[in-house]
Amino acid sequence: MAGDVGFDPLGLSNIEDVGIDLYWLREAEVKHARVAMLAVIGILQVEIFGPAPGCEMATDNCQMDAFWQIWGAHPQYIAFALIMISTIELISGIATTSGRESGERAPGDFGLDPLGYSKGDGFARLQGQEIANGRLAMFAAAGELVQGCTTHQGALENLMTSLKDNSF
């Protein structure tokens, strides 16, 4: 199993009695890891290059404040995003359920491999790297969001302030 390093102090991989199996937990971990990796890059991209075209009302470097700027100016953007996320979750939930029941689908595998990485010899290594980097990205995204909520500054702005003040 990708990312298994034998560390499970809460025994989450042995909780069949509760009704949650390891397949669902692995699917959730891969999904959250991928979303967190995109979130970290997205937060930094907006802070460095500014808002995306069409979202000029979000002028703040802090993503939490920019979110509320967009919410105040165009709440339909947020509503549309929530509808799209719900649709994607519905489709992936169907794929997860059918894959778990049939055993023909690995957690996180949606058959999208245009570059053919899954056919190579190092695919297990790539899966392990995806999980390891995704776990790190989950902490990084949480840190960026908490910093934004508490300081109302962007992640890079907080880093530069920390380095300048020597307070790290």
PDB file of C-alpha atoms in Angstrom:
ATOM      1  CA  MET A   1       0.000   0.000   0.000  1.00  0.00           C
ATOM      2  CA  ALA A   2       1.420   3.390  -1.005  1.00  0.00           C
ATOM      3  CA  GLY A   3       2.589   5.548   1.871  1.00  0.00           C
ATOM      4  CA  ASP A   4       2.435   2.785   4.490  1.00  0.00           C
ATOM      5  CA  VAL A   5       5.258   3.309   6.968  1.00  0.00           C
ATOM      6  CA  GLY A   6       3.779   1.240   9.789  1.00  0.00           C
ATOM      7  CA  PHE A   7       2.657   4.245  11.834  1.00  0.00           C
ATOM      8  CA  ASP A   8      -0.948   3.816  12.977  1.00  0.00           C
ATOM      9  CA  PRO A   9      -1.149   4.703  16.691  1.00  0.00           C
ATOM     10  CA  LEU A  10      -4.950   5.053  16.644  1.00  0.00           C
ATOM     11  CA  GLY A  11      -5.485   1.724  14.901  1.00  0.00           C
ATOM     12  CA  LEU A  12      -7.532   3.267  12.084  1.00  0.00           C
ATOM     13  CA  SER A  13      -6.525   0.527   9.662  1.00  0.00           C
ATOM     14  CA  ASN A  14      -8.202  -2.092  11.896  1.00  0.00           C
ATOM     15  CA  ILE A  15     -11.673  -0.674  12.403  1.00  0.00           C
ATOM     16  CA  GLU A  16     -13.875  -3.005  10.381  1.00  0.00           C
ATOM     17  CA  ASP A  17     -16.187  -3.320  13.397  1.00  0.00           C
ATOM     18  CA  VAL A  18     -17.105   0.350  13.101  1.00  0.00           C
ATOM     19  CA  GLY A  19     -18.135   0.026   9.457  1.00  0.00           C
ATOM     20  CA  ILE A  20     -15.337   2.051   7.856  1.00  0.00           C
ATOM     21  CA  ASP A  21     -12.934   0.038   5.780  1.00  0.00           C
ATOM     22  CA  LEU A  22      -9.410   0.859   4.697  1.00  0.00           C
ATOM     23  CA  TYR A  23     -10.501   1.391   1.081  1.00  0.00           C
ATOM     24  CA  TRP A  24     -12.632   4.421   2.037  1.00  0.00           C
ATOM     25  CA  LEU A  25      -9.870   5.830   4.232  1.00  0.00           C
ATOM     26  CA  ARG A  26      -7.297   5.471   1.439  1.00  0.00           C
ATOM     27  CA  GLU A  27      -9.670   7.073  -1.058  1.00  0.00           C
ATOM     28  CA  ALA A  28     -10.228  10.011   1.306  1.00  0.00           C
ATOM     29  CA  GLU A  29      -6.513  10.426   1.951  1.00  0.00           C
ATOM     30  CA  VAL A  30      -5.626  10.475  -1.748  1.00  0.00           C
ATOM     31  CA  LYS A  31      -8.467  12.894  -2.525  1.00  0.00           C
ATOM     32  CA  HIS A  32      -7.567  15.276   0.294  1.00  0.00           C
ATOM     33  CA  ALA A  33      -3.878  15.063  -0.587  1.00  0.00           C
ATOM     34  CA  ARG A  34      -4.561  16.049  -4.196  1.00  0.00           C
ATOM     35  CA  VAL A  35      -6.864  18.897  -3.191  1.00  0.00           C
ATOM     36  CA  ALA A  36      -4.312  20.159  -0.648  1.00  0.00           C
ATOM     37  CA  MET A  37      -1.515  20.142  -3.232  1.00  0.00           C
ATOM     38  CA  LEU A  38      -3.685  22.215  -5.562  1.00  0.00           C
ATOM     39  CA  ALA A  39      -4.688  24.519  -2.697  1.00  0.00           C
ATOM     40  CA  VAL A  40      -1.099  25.276  -1.710  1.00  0.00           C
ATOM     41  CA  ILE A  41      -0.140  26.114  -5.283  1.00  0.00           C
ATOM     42  CA  GLY A  42      -3.336  28.108  -5.825  1.00  0.00           C
ATOM     43  CA  ILE A  43      -2.878  30.192  -2.695  1.00  0.00           C
ATOM     44  CA  LEU A  44       0.729  30.992  -3.597  1.00  0.00           C
ATOM     45  CA  GLN A  45      -0.122  31.668  -7.256  1.00  0.00           C
ATOM     46  CA  VAL A  46      -2.717  34.295  -6.355  1.00  0.00           C
ATOM     47  CA  GLU A  47      -0.405  35.906  -3.834  1.00  0.00           C
ATOM     48  CA  ILE A  48       2.467  36.115  -6.326  1.00  0.00           C
ATOM     49  CA  PHE A  49       0.658  36.903  -9.602  1.00  0.00           C
ATOM     50  CA  GLY A  50      -2.602  38.442  -8.433  1.00  0.00           C
ATOM     51  CA  PRO A  51      -6.184  37.367  -9.026  1.00  0.00           C
ATOM     52  CA  ALA A  52      -7.310  35.333 -11.993  1.00  0.00           C
ATOM     53  CA  PRO A  53      -8.879  37.193 -14.921  1.00  0.00           C
ATOM     54  CA  GLY A  54     -12.502  37.902 -14.108  1.00  0.00           C
ATOM     55  CA  CYS A  55     -11.851  38.020 -10.357  1.00  0.00           C
ATOM     56  CA  GLU A  56     -10.345  41.483 -10.106  1.00  0.00           C
ATOM     57  CA  MET A  57     -12.554  42.279  -7.112  1.00  0.00           C
ATOM     58  CA  ALA A  58     -10.344  39.962  -4.998  1.00  0.00           C
ATOM     59  CA  THR A  59      -7.468  42.366  -4.434  1.00  0.00           C
ATOM     60  CA  ASP A  60      -6.210  41.090  -1.078  1.00  0.00           C
ATOM     61  CA  ASN A  61      -3.119  38.866  -0.858  1.00  0.00           C
ATOM     62  CA  CYS A  62      -4.687  36.886   1.987  1.00  0.00           C
ATOM     63  CA  GLN A  63      -6.869  34.190   0.454  1.00  0.00           C
ATOM     64  CA  MET A  64      -9.378  34.237   3.282  1.00  0.00           C
ATOM     65  CA  ASP A  65      -9.959  37.962   2.841  1.00  0.00           C
ATOM     66  CA  ALA A  66     -10.052  37.554  -0.953  1.00  0.00           C
ATOM     67  CA  PHE A  67     -12.719  34.879  -0.550  1.00  0.00           C
ATOM     68  CA  TRP A  68     -14.927  37.295   1.385  1.00  0.00           C
ATOM     69  CA  GLN A  69     -14.303  40.003  -1.202  1.00  0.00           C
ATOM     70  CA  ILE A  70     -15.571  37.670  -3.920  1.00  0.00           C
ATOM     71  CA  TRP A  71     -18.472  36.600  -1.687  1.00  0.00           C
ATOM     72  CA  GLY A  72     -19.451  40.236  -1.206  1.00  0.00           C
ATOM     73  CA  ALA A  73     -19.170  41.151  -4.883  1.00  0.00           C
ATOM     74  CA  HIS A  74     -20.393  37.998  -6.645  1.00  0.00           C
ATOM     75  CA  PRO A  75     -21.797  35.289  -4.346  1.00  0.00           C
ATOM     76  CA  GLN A  76     -22.999  33.374  -7.421  1.00  0.00           C
ATOM     77  CA  TYR A  77     -19.354  32.422  -8.120  1.00  0.00           C
ATOM     78  CA  ILE A  78     -19.145  30.703  -4.741  1.00  0.00           C
ATOM     79  CA  ALA A  79     -22.552  29.053  -5.225  1.00  0.00           C
ATOM     80  CA  PHE A  80     -21.478  27.756  -8.652  1.00  0.00           C
ATOM     81  CA  ALA A  81     -18.236  26.416  -7.184  1.00  0.00           C
ATOM     82  CA  LEU A  82     -20.160  24.586  -4.454  1.00  0.00           C
ATOM     83  CA  ILE A  83     -22.497  23.048  -7.051  1.00  0.00           C
ATOM     84  CA  MET A  84     -19.525  21.880  -9.130  1.00  0.00           C
ATOM     85  CA  ILE A  85     -17.753  20.453  -6.079  1.00  0.00           C
ATOM     86  CA  SER A  86     -20.944  18.598  -5.112  1.00  0.00           C
ATOM     87  CA  THR A  87     -21.213  17.149  -8.618  1.00  0.00           C
ATOM     88  CA  ILE A  88     -17.594  15.987  -8.571  1.00  0.00           C
ATOM     89  CA  GLU A  89     -18.091  14.444  -5.118  1.00  0.00           C
ATOM     90  CA  LEU A  90     -21.190  12.612  -6.336  1.00  0.00           C
ATOM     91  CA  ILE A  91     -19.336  11.166  -9.325  1.00  0.00           C
ATOM     92  CA  SER A  92     -16.303  10.182  -7.260  1.00  0.00           C
ATOM     93  CA  GLY A  93     -18.575   8.647  -4.611  1.00  0.00           C
ATOM     94  CA  ILE A  94     -20.155   6.432  -7.247  1.00  0.00           C
ATOM     95  CA  ALA A  95     -16.699   5.469  -8.529  1.00  0.00           C
ATOM     96  CA  THR A  96     -15.499   4.722  -5.003  1.00  0.00           C
ATOM     97  CA  THR A  97     -18.508   2.576  -4.178  1.00  0.00           C
ATOM     98  CA  SER A  98     -18.362   0.574  -7.401  1.00  0.00           C
ATOM     99  CA  GLY A  99     -14.580   0.215  -7.159  1.00  0.00           C
ATOM    100  CA  ARG A 100     -14.728  -0.988  -3.594  1.00  0.00           C
ATOM    101  CA  GLU A 101     -17.440  -3.525  -4.363  1.00  0.00           C
ATOM    102  CA  SER A 102     -15.814  -4.869  -7.530  1.00  0.00           C
ATOM    103  CA  GLY A 103     -12.189  -4.676  -6.397  1.00  0.00           C
ATOM    104  CA  GLU A 104     -11.160  -3.538  -9.890  1.00  0.00           C
ATOM    105  CA  ARG A 105     -10.249   0.027  -8.929  1.00  0.00           C
ATOM    106  CA  ALA A 106      -7.468   1.173  -6.634  1.00  0.00           C
ATOM    107  CA  PRO A 107      -8.239   4.080  -4.292  1.00  0.00           C
ATOM    108  CA  GLY A 108      -7.783   7.358  -6.158  1.00  0.00           C
ATOM    109  CA  ASP A 109      -7.545   5.712  -9.581  1.00  0.00           C
ATOM    110  CA  PHE A 110      -9.916   7.329 -12.064  1.00  0.00           C
ATOM    111  CA  GLY A 111      -8.225   5.910 -15.158  1.00  0.00           C
ATOM    112  CA  LEU A 112      -6.722   9.276 -16.096  1.00  0.00           C
ATOM    113  CA  ASP A 113      -3.134   8.592 -17.112  1.00  0.00           C
ATOM    114  CA  PRO A 114      -2.410  10.383 -20.405  1.00  0.00           C
ATOM    115  CA  LEU A 115       1.374  10.196 -19.918  1.00  0.00           C
ATOM    116  CA  GLY A 116       1.385   6.481 -19.102  1.00  0.00           C
ATOM    117  CA  TYR A 117       3.033   6.680 -15.686  1.00  0.00           C
ATOM    118  CA  SER A 118       1.060   3.718 -14.349  1.00  0.00           C
ATOM    119  CA  LYS A 119       2.612   1.409 -16.928  1.00  0.00           C
ATOM    120  CA  GLY A 120       6.195   2.046 -15.865  1.00  0.00           C
ATOM    121  CA  ASP A 121       8.352   0.233 -13.334  1.00  0.00           C
ATOM    122  CA  GLY A 122       8.500   3.125 -10.866  1.00  0.00           C
ATOM    123  CA  PHE A 123       4.747   3.538 -10.400  1.00  0.00           C
ATOM    124  CA  ALA A 124       4.795   2.316  -6.785  1.00  0.00           C
ATOM    125  CA  ARG A 125       7.490   4.885  -6.025  1.00  0.00           C
ATOM    126  CA  LEU A 126       5.375   7.624  -7.650  1.00  0.00           C
ATOM    127  CA  GLN A 127       2.344   6.588  -5.578  1.00  0.00           C
ATOM    128  CA  GLY A 128       4.415   6.785  -2.398  1.00  0.00           C
ATOM    129  CA  GLN A 129       5.711  10.217  -3.379  1.00  0.00           C
ATOM    130  CA  GLU A 130       2.173  11.417  -4.109  1.00  0.00           C
ATOM    131  CA  ILE A 131       0.984  10.383  -0.649  1.00  0.00           C
ATOM    132  CA  ALA A 132       4.060  11.780   1.122  1.00  0.00           C
ATOM    133  CA  ASN A 133       3.865  15.122  -0.678  1.00  0.00           C
ATOM    134  CA  GLY A 134       0.094  15.189  -0.218  1.00  0.00           C
ATOM    135  CA  ARG A 135       0.412  14.680   3.534  1.00  0.00           C
ATOM    136  CA  LEU A 136       2.893  17.558   3.670  1.00  0.00           C
ATOM    137  CA  ALA A 137       0.575  19.693   1.520  1.00  0.00           C
ATOM    138  CA  MET A 138      -2.338  19.076   3.896  1.00  0.00           C
ATOM    139  CA  PHE A 139      -0.302  20.610   6.720  1.00  0.00           C
ATOM    140  CA  ALA A 140       0.940  23.423   4.456  1.00  0.00           C
ATOM    141  CA  ALA A 141      -2.576  24.330   3.274  1.00  0.00           C
ATOM    142  CA  ALA A 142      -3.873  24.307   6.830  1.00  0.00           C
ATOM    143  CA  GLY A 143      -0.977  26.532   7.876  1.00  0.00           C
ATOM    144  CA  GLU A 144      -1.579  28.980   5.046  1.00  0.00           C
ATOM    145  CA  LEU A 145      -5.281  29.220   5.853  1.00  0.00           C
ATOM    146  CA  VAL A 146      -4.778  29.589   9.615  1.00  0.00           C
ATOM    147  CA  GLN A 147      -2.111  32.244   9.062  1.00  0.00           C
ATOM    148  CA  GLY A 148      -4.456  34.087   6.731  1.00  0.00           C
ATOM    149  CA  CYS A 149      -7.278  33.980   9.261  1.00  0.00           C
ATOM    150  CA  THR A 150      -5.143  35.169  12.154  1.00  0.00           C
ATOM    151  CA  THR A 151      -2.819  37.734  10.546  1.00  0.00           C
ATOM    152  CA  HIS A 152      -4.795  38.782   7.430  1.00  0.00           C
ATOM    153  CA  GLN A 153      -1.594  38.488   5.415  1.00  0.00           C
ATOM    154  CA  GLY A 154      -0.604  36.099   2.670  1.00  0.00           C
ATOM    155  CA  ALA A 155       1.657  33.101   3.316  1.00  0.00           C
ATOM    156  CA  LEU A 156       4.685  34.632   1.604  1.00  0.00           C
ATOM    157  CA  GLU A 157       4.109  37.947   3.348  1.00  0.00           C
ATOM    158  CA  ASN A 158       4.069  36.106   6.676  1.00  0.00           C
ATOM    159  CA  LEU A 159       7.273  34.287   5.732  1.00  0.00           C
ATOM    160  CA  MET A 160       9.051  37.512   4.797  1.00  0.00           C
ATOM    161  CA  THR A 161       7.889  39.200   8.009  1.00  0.00           C
ATOM    162  CA  SER A 162       9.140  36.236  10.014  1.00  0.00           C
ATOM    163  CA  LEU A 163      12.517  36.260   8.313  1.00  0.00           C
ATOM    164  CA  LYS A 164      12.832  40.048   8.643  1.00  0.00           C
ATOM    165  CA  ASP A 165      11.889  40.048  12.326  1.00  0.00           C
ATOM    166  CA  ASN A 166      13.967  36.944  13.005  1.00  0.00           C
ATOM    167  CA  SER A 167      11.010  35.593  14.952  1.00  0.00           C
ATOM    168  CA  PHE A 168      10.892  32.044  13.726  1.00  0.00           C
TER     169      PHE A 168
END
